[in-house]
GROMACS .gro file of C-alpha atoms in nm:
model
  446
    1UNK     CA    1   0.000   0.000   0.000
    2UNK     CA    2   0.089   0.375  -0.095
    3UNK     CA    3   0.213   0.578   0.202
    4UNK     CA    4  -0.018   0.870   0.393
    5UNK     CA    5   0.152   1.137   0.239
    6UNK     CA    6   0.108   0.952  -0.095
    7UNK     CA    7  -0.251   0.922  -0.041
    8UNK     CA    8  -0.288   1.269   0.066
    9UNK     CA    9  -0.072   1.351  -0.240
   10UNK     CA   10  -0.308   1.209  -0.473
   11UNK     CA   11  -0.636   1.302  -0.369
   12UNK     CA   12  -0.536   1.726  -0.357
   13UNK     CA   13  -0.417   1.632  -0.746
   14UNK     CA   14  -0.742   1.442  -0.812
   15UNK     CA   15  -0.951   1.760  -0.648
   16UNK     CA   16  -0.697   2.012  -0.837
   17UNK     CA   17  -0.816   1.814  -1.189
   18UNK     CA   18  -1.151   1.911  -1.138
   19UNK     CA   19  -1.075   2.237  -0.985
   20UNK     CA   20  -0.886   2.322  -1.340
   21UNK     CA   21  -1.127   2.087  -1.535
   22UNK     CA   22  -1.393   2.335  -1.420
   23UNK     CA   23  -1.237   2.635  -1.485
   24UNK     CA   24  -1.157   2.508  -1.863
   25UNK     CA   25  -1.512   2.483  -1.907
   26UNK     CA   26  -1.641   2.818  -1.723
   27UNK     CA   27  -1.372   3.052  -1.870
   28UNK     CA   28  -1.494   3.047  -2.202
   29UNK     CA   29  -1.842   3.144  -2.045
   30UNK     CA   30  -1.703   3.439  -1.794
   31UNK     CA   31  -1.494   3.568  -2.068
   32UNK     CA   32  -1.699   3.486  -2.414
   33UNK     CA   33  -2.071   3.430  -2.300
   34UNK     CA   34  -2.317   3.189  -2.338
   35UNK     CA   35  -2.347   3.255  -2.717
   36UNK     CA   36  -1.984   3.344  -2.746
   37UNK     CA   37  -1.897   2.996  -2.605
   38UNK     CA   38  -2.136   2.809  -2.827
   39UNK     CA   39  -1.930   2.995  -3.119
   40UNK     CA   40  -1.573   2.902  -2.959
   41UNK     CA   41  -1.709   2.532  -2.968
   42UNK     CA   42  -1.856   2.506  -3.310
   43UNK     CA   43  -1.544   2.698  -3.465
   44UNK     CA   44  -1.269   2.484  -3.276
   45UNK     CA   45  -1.476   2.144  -3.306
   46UNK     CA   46  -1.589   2.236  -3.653
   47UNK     CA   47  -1.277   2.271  -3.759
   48UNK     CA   48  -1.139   1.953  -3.570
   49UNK     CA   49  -1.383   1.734  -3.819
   50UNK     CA   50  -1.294   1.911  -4.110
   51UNK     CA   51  -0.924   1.864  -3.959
   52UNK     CA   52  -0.925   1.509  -3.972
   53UNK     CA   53  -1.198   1.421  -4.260
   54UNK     CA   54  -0.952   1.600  -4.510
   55UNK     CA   55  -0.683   1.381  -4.323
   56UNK     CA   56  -0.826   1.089  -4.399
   57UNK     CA   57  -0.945   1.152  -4.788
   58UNK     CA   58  -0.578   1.282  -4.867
   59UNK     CA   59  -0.513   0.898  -4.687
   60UNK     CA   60  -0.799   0.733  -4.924
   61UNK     CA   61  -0.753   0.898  -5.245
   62UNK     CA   62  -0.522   0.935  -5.561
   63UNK     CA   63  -0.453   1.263  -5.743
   64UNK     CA   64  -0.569   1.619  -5.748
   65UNK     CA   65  -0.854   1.496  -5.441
   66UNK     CA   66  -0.552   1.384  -5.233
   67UNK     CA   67  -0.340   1.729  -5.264
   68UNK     CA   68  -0.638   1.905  -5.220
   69UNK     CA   69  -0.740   1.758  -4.895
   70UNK     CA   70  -0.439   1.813  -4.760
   71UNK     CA   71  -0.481   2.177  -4.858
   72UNK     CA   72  -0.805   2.189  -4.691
   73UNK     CA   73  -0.606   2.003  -4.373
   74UNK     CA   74  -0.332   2.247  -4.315
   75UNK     CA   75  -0.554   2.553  -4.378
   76UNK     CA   76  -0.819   2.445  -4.159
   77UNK     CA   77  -0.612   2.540  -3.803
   78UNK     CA   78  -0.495   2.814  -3.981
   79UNK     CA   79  -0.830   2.971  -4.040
   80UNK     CA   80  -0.988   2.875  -3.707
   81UNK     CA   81  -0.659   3.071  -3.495
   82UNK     CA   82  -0.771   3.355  -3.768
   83UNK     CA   83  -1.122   3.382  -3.659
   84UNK     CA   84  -1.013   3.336  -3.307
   85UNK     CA   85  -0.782   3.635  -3.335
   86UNK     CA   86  -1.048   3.865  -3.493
   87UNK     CA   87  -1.283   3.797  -3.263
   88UNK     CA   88  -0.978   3.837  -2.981
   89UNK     CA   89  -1.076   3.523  -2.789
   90UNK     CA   90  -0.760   3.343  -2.905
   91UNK     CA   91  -0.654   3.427  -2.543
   92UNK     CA   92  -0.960   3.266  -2.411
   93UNK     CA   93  -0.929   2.949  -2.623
   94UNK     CA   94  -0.524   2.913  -2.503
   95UNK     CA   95  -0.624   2.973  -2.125
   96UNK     CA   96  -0.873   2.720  -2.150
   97UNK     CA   97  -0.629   2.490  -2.310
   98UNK     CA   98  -0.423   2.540  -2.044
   99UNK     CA   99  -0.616   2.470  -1.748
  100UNK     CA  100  -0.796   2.139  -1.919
  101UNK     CA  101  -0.418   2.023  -1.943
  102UNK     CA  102  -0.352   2.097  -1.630
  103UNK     CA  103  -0.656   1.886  -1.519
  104UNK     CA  104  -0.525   1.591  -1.743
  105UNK     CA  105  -0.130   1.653  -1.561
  106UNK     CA  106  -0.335   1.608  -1.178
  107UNK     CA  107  -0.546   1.370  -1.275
  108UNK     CA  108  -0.270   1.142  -1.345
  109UNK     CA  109  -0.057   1.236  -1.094
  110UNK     CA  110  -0.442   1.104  -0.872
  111UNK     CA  111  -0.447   0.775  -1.086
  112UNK     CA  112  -0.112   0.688  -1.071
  113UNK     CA  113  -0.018   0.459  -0.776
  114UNK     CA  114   0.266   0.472  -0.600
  115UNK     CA  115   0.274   0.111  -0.650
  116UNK     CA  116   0.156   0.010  -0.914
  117UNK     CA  117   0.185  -0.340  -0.916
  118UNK     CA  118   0.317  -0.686  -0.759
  119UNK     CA  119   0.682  -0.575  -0.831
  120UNK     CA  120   0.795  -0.886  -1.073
  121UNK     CA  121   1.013  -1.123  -0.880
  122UNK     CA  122   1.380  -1.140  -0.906
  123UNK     CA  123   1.542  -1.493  -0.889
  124UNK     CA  124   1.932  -1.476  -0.774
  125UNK     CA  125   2.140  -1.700  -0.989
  126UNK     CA  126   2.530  -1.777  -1.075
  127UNK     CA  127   2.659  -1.615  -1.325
  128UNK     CA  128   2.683  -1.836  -1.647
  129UNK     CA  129   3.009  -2.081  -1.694
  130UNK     CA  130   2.941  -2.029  -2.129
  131UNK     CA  131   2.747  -1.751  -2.214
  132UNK     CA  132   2.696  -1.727  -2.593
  133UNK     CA  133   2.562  -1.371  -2.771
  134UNK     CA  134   2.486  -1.345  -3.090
  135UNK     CA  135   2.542  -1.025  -3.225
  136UNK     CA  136   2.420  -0.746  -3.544
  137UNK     CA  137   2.662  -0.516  -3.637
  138UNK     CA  138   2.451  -0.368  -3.845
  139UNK     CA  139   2.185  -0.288  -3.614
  140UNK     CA  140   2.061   0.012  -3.467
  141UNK     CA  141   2.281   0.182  -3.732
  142UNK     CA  142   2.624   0.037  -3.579
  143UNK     CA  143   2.587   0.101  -3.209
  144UNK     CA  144   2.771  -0.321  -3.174
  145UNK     CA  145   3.081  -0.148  -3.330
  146UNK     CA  146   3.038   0.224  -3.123
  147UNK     CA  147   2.947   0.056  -2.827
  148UNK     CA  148   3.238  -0.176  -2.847
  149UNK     CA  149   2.975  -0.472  -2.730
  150UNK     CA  150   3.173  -0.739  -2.893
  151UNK     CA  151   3.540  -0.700  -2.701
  152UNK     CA  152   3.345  -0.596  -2.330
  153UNK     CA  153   3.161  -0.938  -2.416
  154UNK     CA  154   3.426  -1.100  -2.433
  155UNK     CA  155   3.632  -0.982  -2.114
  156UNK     CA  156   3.363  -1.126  -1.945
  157UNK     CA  157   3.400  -1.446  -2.107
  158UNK     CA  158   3.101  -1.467  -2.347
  159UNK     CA  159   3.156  -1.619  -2.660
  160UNK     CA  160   3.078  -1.413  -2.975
  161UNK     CA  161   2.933  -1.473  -3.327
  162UNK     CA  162   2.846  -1.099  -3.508
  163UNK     CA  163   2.579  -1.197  -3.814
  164UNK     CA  164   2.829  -1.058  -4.091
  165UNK     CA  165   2.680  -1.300  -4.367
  166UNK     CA  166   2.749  -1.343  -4.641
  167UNK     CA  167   2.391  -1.436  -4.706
  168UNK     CA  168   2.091  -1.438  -4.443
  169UNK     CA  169   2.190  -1.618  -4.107
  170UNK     CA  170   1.934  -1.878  -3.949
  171UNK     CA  171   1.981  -1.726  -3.622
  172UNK     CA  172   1.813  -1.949  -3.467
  173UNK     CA  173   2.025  -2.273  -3.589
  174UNK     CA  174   2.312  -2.041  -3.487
  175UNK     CA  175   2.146  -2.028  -3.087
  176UNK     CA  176   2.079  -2.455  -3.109
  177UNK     CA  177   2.423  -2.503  -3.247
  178UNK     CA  178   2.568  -2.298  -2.902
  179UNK     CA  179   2.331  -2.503  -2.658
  180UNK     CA  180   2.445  -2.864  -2.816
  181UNK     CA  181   2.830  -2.693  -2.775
  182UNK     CA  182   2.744  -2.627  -2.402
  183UNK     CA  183   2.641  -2.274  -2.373
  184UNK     CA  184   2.420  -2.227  -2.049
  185UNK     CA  185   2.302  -1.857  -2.168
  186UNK     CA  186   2.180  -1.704  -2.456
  187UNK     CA  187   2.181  -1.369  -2.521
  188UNK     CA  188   2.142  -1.130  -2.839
  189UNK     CA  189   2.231  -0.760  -2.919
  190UNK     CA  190   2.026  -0.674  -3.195
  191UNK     CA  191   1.664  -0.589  -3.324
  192UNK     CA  192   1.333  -0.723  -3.110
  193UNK     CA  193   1.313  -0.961  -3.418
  194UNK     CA  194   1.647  -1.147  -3.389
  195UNK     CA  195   1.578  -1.135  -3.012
  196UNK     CA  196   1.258  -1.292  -3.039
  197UNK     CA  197   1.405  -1.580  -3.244
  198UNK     CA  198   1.699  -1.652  -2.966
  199UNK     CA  199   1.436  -1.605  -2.716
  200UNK     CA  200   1.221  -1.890  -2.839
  201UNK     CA  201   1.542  -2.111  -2.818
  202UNK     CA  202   1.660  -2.047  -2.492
  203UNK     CA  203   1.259  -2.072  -2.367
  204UNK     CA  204   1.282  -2.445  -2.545
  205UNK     CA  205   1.586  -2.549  -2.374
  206UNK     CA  206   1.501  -2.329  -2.037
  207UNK     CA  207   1.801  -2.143  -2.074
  208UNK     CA  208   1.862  -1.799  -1.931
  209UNK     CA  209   1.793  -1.500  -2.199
  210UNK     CA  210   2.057  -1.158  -2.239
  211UNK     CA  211   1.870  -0.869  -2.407
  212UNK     CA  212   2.112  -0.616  -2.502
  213UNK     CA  213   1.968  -0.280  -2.637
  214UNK     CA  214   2.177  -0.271  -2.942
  215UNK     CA  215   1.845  -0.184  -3.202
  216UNK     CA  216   1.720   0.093  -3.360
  217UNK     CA  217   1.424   0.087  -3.056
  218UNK     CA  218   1.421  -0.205  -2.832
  219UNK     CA  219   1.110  -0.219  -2.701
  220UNK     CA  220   1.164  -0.512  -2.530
  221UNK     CA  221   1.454  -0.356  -2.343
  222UNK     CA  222   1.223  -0.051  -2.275
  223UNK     CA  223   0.975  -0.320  -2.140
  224UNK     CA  224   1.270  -0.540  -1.961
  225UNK     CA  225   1.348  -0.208  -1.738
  226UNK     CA  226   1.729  -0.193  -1.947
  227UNK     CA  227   1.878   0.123  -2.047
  228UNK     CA  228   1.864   0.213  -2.383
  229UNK     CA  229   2.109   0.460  -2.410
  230UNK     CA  230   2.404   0.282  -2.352
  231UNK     CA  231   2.354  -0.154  -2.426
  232UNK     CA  232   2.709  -0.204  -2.293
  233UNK     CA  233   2.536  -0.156  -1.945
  234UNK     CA  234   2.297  -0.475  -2.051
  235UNK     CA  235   2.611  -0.646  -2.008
  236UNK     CA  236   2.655  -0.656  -1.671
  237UNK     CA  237   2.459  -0.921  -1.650
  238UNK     CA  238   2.639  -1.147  -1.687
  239UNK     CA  239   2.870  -1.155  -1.376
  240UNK     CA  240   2.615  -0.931  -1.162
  241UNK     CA  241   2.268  -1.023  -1.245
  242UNK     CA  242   1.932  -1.180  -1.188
  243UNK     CA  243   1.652  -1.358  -1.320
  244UNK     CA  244   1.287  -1.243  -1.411
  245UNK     CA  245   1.048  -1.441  -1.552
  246UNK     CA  246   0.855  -1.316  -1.818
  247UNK     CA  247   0.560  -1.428  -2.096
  248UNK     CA  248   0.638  -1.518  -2.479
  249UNK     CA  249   0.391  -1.480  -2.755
  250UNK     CA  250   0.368  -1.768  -3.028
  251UNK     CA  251   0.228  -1.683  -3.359
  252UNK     CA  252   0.240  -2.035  -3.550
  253UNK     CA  253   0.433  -2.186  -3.335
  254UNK     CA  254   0.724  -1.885  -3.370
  255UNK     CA  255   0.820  -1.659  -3.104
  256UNK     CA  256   0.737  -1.287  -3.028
  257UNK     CA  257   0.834  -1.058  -2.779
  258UNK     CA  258   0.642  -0.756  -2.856
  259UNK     CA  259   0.321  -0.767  -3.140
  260UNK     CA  260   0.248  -0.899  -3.443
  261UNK     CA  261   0.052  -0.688  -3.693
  262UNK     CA  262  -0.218  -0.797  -4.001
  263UNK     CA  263  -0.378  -0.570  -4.236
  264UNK     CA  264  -0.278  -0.240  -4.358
  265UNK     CA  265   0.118  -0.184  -4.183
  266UNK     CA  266   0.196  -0.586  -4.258
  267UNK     CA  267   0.090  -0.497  -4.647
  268UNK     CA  268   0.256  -0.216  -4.639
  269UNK     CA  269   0.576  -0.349  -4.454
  270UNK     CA  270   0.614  -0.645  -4.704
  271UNK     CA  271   0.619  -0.418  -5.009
  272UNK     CA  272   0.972  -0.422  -5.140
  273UNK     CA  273   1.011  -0.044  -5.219
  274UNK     CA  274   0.938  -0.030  -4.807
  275UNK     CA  275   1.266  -0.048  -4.706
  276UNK     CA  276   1.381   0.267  -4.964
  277UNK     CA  277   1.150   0.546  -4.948
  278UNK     CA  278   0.890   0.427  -4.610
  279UNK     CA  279   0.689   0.774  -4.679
  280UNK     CA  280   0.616   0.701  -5.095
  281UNK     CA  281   0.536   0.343  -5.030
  282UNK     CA  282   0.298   0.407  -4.740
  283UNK     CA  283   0.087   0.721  -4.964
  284UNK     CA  284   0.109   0.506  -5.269
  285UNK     CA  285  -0.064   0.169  -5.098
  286UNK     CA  286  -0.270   0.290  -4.833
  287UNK     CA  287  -0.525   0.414  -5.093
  288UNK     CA  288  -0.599   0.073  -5.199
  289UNK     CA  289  -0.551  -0.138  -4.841
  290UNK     CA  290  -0.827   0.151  -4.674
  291UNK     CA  291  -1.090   0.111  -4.956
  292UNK     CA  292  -1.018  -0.244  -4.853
  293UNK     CA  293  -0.855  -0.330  -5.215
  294UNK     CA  294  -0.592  -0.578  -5.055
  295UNK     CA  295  -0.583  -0.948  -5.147
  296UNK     CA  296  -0.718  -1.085  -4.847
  297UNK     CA  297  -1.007  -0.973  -4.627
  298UNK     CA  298  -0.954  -1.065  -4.199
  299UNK     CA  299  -1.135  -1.237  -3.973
  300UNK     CA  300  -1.020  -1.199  -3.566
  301UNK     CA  301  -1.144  -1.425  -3.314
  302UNK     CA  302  -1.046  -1.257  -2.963
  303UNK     CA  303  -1.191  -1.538  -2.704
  304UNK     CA  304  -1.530  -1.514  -2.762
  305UNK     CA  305  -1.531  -1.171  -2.995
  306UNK     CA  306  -1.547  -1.192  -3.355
  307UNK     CA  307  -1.417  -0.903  -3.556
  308UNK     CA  308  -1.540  -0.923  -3.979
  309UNK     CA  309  -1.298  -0.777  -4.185
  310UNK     CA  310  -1.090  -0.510  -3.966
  311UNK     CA  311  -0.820  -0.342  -4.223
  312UNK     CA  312  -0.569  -0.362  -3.920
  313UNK     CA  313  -0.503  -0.620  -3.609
  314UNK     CA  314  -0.238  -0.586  -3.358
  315UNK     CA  315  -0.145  -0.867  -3.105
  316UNK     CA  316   0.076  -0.769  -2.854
  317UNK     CA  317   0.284  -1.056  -2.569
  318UNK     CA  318   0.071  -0.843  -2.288
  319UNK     CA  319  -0.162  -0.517  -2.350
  320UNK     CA  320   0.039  -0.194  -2.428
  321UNK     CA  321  -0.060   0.100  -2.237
  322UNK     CA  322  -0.466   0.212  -2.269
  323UNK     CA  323  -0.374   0.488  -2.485
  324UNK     CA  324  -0.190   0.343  -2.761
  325UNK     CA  325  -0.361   0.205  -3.071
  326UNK     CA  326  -0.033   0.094  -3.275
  327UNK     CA  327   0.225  -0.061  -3.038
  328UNK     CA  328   0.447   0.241  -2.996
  329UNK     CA  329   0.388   0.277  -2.623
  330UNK     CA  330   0.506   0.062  -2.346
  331UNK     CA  331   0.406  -0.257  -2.128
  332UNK     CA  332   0.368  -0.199  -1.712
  333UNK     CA  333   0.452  -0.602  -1.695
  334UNK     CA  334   0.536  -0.854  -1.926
  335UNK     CA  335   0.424  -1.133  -1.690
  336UNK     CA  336   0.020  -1.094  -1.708
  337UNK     CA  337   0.001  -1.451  -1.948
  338UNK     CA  338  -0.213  -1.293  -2.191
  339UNK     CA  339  -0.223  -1.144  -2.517
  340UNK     CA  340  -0.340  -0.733  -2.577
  341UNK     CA  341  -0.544  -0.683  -2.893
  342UNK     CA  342  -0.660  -0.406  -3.091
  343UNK     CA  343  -0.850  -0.381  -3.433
  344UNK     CA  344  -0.896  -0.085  -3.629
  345UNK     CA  345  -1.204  -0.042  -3.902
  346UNK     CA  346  -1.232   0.281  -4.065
  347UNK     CA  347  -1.463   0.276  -4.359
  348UNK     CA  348  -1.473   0.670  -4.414
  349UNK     CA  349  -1.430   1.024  -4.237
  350UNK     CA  350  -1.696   1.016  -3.964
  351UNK     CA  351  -1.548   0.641  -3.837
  352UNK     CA  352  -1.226   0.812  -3.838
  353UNK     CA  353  -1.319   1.113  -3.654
  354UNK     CA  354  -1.506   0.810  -3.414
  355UNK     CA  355  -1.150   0.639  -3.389
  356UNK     CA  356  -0.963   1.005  -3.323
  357UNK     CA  357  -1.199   1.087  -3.037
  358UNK     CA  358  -1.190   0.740  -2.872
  359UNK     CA  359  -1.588   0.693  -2.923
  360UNK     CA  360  -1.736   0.352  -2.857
  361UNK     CA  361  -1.741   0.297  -3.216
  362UNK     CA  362  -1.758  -0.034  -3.383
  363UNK     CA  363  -1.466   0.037  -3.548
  364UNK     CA  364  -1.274   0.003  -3.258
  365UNK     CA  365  -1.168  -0.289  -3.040
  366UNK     CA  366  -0.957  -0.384  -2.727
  367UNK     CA  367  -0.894  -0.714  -2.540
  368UNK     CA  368  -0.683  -0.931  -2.377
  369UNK     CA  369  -0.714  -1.292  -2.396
  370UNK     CA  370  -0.462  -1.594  -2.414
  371UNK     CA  371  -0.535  -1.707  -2.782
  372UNK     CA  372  -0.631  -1.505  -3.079
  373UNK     CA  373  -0.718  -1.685  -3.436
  374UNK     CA  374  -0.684  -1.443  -3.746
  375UNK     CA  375  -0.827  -1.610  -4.071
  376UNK     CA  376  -0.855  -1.474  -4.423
  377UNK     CA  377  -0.998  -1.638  -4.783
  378UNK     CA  378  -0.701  -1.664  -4.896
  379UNK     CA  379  -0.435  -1.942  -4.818
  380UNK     CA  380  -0.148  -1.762  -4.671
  381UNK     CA  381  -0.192  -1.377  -4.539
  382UNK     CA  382   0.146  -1.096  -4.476
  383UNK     CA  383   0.223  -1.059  -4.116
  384UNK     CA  384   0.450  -0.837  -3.949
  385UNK     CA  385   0.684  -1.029  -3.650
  386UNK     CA  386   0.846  -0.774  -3.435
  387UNK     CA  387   0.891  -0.583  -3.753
  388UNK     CA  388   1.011  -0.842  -4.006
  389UNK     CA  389   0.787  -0.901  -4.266
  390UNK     CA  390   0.643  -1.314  -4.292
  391UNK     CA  391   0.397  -1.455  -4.548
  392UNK     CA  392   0.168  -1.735  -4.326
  393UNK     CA  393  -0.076  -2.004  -4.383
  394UNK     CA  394  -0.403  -1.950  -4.266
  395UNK     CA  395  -0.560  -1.990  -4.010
  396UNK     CA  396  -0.311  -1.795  -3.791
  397UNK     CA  397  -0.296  -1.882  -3.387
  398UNK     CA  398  -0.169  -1.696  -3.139
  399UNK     CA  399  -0.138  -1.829  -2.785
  400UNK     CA  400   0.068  -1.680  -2.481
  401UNK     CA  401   0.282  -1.894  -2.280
  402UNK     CA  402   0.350  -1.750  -1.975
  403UNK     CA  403   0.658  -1.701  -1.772
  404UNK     CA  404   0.841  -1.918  -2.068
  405UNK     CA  405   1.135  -1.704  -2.079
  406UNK     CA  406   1.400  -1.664  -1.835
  407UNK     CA  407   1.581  -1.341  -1.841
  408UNK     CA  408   1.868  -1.243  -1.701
  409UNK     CA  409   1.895  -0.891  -1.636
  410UNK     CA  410   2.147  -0.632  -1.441
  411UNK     CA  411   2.087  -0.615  -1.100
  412UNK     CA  412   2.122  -0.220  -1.108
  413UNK     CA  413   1.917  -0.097  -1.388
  414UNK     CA  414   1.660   0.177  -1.495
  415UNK     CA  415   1.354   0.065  -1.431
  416UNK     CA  416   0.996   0.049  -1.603
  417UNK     CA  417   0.854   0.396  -1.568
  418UNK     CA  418   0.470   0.325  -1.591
  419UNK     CA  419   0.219   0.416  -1.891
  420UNK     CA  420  -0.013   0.628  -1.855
  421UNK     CA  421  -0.343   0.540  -1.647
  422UNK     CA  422  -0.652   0.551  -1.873
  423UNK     CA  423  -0.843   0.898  -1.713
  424UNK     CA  424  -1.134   0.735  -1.487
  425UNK     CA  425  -1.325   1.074  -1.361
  426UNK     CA  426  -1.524   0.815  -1.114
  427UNK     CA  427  -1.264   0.667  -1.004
  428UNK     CA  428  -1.087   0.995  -0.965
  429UNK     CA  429  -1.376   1.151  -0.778
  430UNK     CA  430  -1.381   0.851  -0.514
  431UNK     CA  431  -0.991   0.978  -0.478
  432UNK     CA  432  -1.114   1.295  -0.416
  433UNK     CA  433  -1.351   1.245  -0.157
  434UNK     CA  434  -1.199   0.937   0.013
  435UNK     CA  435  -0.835   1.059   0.086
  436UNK     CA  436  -0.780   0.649   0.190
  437UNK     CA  437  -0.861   0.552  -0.151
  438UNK     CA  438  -0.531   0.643  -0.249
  439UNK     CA  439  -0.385   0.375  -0.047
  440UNK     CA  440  -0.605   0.086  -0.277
  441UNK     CA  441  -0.613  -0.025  -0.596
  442UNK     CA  442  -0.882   0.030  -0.804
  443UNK     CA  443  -1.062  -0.296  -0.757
  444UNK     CA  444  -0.999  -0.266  -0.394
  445UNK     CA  445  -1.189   0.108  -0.457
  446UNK     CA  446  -1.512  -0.013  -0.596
   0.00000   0.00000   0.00000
């Protein structure tokens, strides 16, 4: 449980996020009027839909309609801070601004426990007799070769391969070849996607697993607590470390450590020209994969939800934070044993506005369950792995097994800083009446 002062702490933040919630609302009024107000909001919101519908056609269409929306997109804020100005309640409309983000800063500060969570276990183990790391000089544009990963490795007495080629490397053949030779830890500086295939060997042989943050974002790092700034630190490890035990995602019987994707980014991700110019490739296919033009057309079976036709899927080894839609955020724990999902229909501007605002549209949908089936009508279907683009036969499964993975991590290290909490005004007025409330968790609240 949260300390007093932490308690106290949270419910004067949860009363200060009304306190500047309300004053958003009533400054337009003091300052504007009743009918001035009611202009404010049909300008700024007006504009908002106009905003994002011209977003979404210059997303959706080919030509002279596409460069004209986007026109229409970046003149739209333009012209609303114009009418704002001439009417000189631009000042009104930024001090309103201001105080409703104030009220969103305090009311997390209120939701936010102090503890969030069981804190995941730490196991104390030796350190390894033959650790083995495979390592991509290549990845995370060089930072093996800045970092100088491979020699410190070595001074501790890992062994080293670096995945020079020529040709592709079956990294994973690489990882079985080290256990048969004796290794008794496997670790990988690289991307999330070579990690993930390491991982899924050293989970099969219940071998400790080294994450070093050599890629270009290691979000498994992020996840793992590791510092991402320098990976030699992830190195420590080795002589001066424990174990955590943590879940690992199957799609088909492969490994994942962060989300698989189907749709729109895993059509997108396996064109060719992808990997050259990202921005052209994106504008030139998403016309096509949003008017639902793509080969294949989706079918997600969350437990007991069944989602016709979404034009994206994510499936993630745990849920990602409430706010993020695409995987870009981060995961409290990677130890819940079961799988986050999101799809994402958008069939034209008003489902997009719907999606933008975070309406209960049926467009949009979030669960978490331990096995998630994506089928299609056609035989095999693109799917994005941790980022690396796979064609796979349909039916797709993916199942959770948790606590598989056993990974060894410094025993000093940075930490998981906690998402966001998802705003919860009734939860955060039972903070602000019930000073004690702090001290529970939300279940423990209601």
């Amino acid at each position: 449980m949260n300390r007093p002062d932490d308690a106290r702490t949270r419910c004067w933040s949860a009363r200060a996020a009304f306190f500047f919630a309300a004053a958003a609302a009533v400054m337009p009024v003091l300052f504007a009027g009743v009918l001035g107000t009611l202009g404010l909001l049909i300008v700024g919101t007006g504009g908002m839909v106009v905003t994002v519908a011209a977003l979404y056609w210059f997303l959706t269409r080919r030509g002279v309609p596409r460069w004209v929306s986007l026109g229409v997109a970046v003149l739209a804020p333009i012209v609303i801070v114009v009418l704002f100005v001439r009417a000189q309640m631009l000042w009104v409309v930024l001090l309103s601004y201001a105080a409703a983000l104030l009220a969103v800063i305090c009311a997390r500060v209120a939701l936010r426990r102090g503890n969030p969570s069981t804190p995941t276990i730490e196991y104390p183990t030796p350190p390894p007799e033959h650790p083995f790391l495979i390592m991509n000089p290549r990845s995370g544009g060089g930072k093996v070769a800045k970092f100088d990963l491979r020699r410190k490795a070595e001074e501790l007495g890992a062994e080293v391969v670096l995945l020079e080629g020529p040709g592709t490397v079956d990294v994973a053949a690489v990882a079985r070849q080290a256990v048969v030779r004796g290794a008794d830890l496997l670790g990988v500086a690289g991307g999330d996607g070579t990690q993930a295939l390491v991982a899924g060997v050293a989970a099969e042989h219940n071998l400790p697993f080294l994450v070093i943050s050599a890629g270009t974002r290691n979000h498994f790092a992020m996840d793992l607590g590791l510092d991402r700034t320098d990976p030699a630190t992830c190195l420590d490890a080795v002589h001066d470390g424990v174990e955590i035990r943590v879940d690992l995602g199957t799609i088909n019987g492969l490994p994942f450590v962060n989300n698989v994707s189907f749709g729109v980014y895993a059509e997108i991700v396996r064109s060719p020209a992808y990997r050259d110019d990202k921005t052209a490739t994106v504008l030139r296919l998403l016309p096509d994969l949003l008017a639902e033009h793509s080969d294949s057309r989706l079918i997600a079976r969350i437990g007991d939800t069944t989602v016709a036709g979404p034009q994206a899927i994510l499936v993630s080894n745990n849920p990602y934070g409430n706010s993020d839609l695409a995987g870009l955020s981060r995961r409290d724990r990677l130890d819940r044993g079961v799988l986050g999902a999101v799809t994402v229909s958008v069939a034209n501007s008003r489902e997009a506005i719907g999606l933008l605002r975070r309406t209960r549209s049926h467009g949009l949908t979030q669960r978490t369950t331990v096995e998630i089936n994506v089928d299609a009508d056609t035989p095999q279907i693109p799917v994005g792995v941790d980022g690396e683009s796979l064609l796979m036969d349909t039916p797709v499964r993916c199942v959770i097994e948790p606590e598989a993975l056993r990974v060894r991590v410094p025993k000093t290290r940075p930490g998981i800083r906690p998402a966001a909490p998802a705003l919860d005004w009734i939860q955060l007025r039972d903070i602000a009446r019930h000073p004690q409330t702090g001290s529970m968790t939300l279940d423990e609240a209601r």
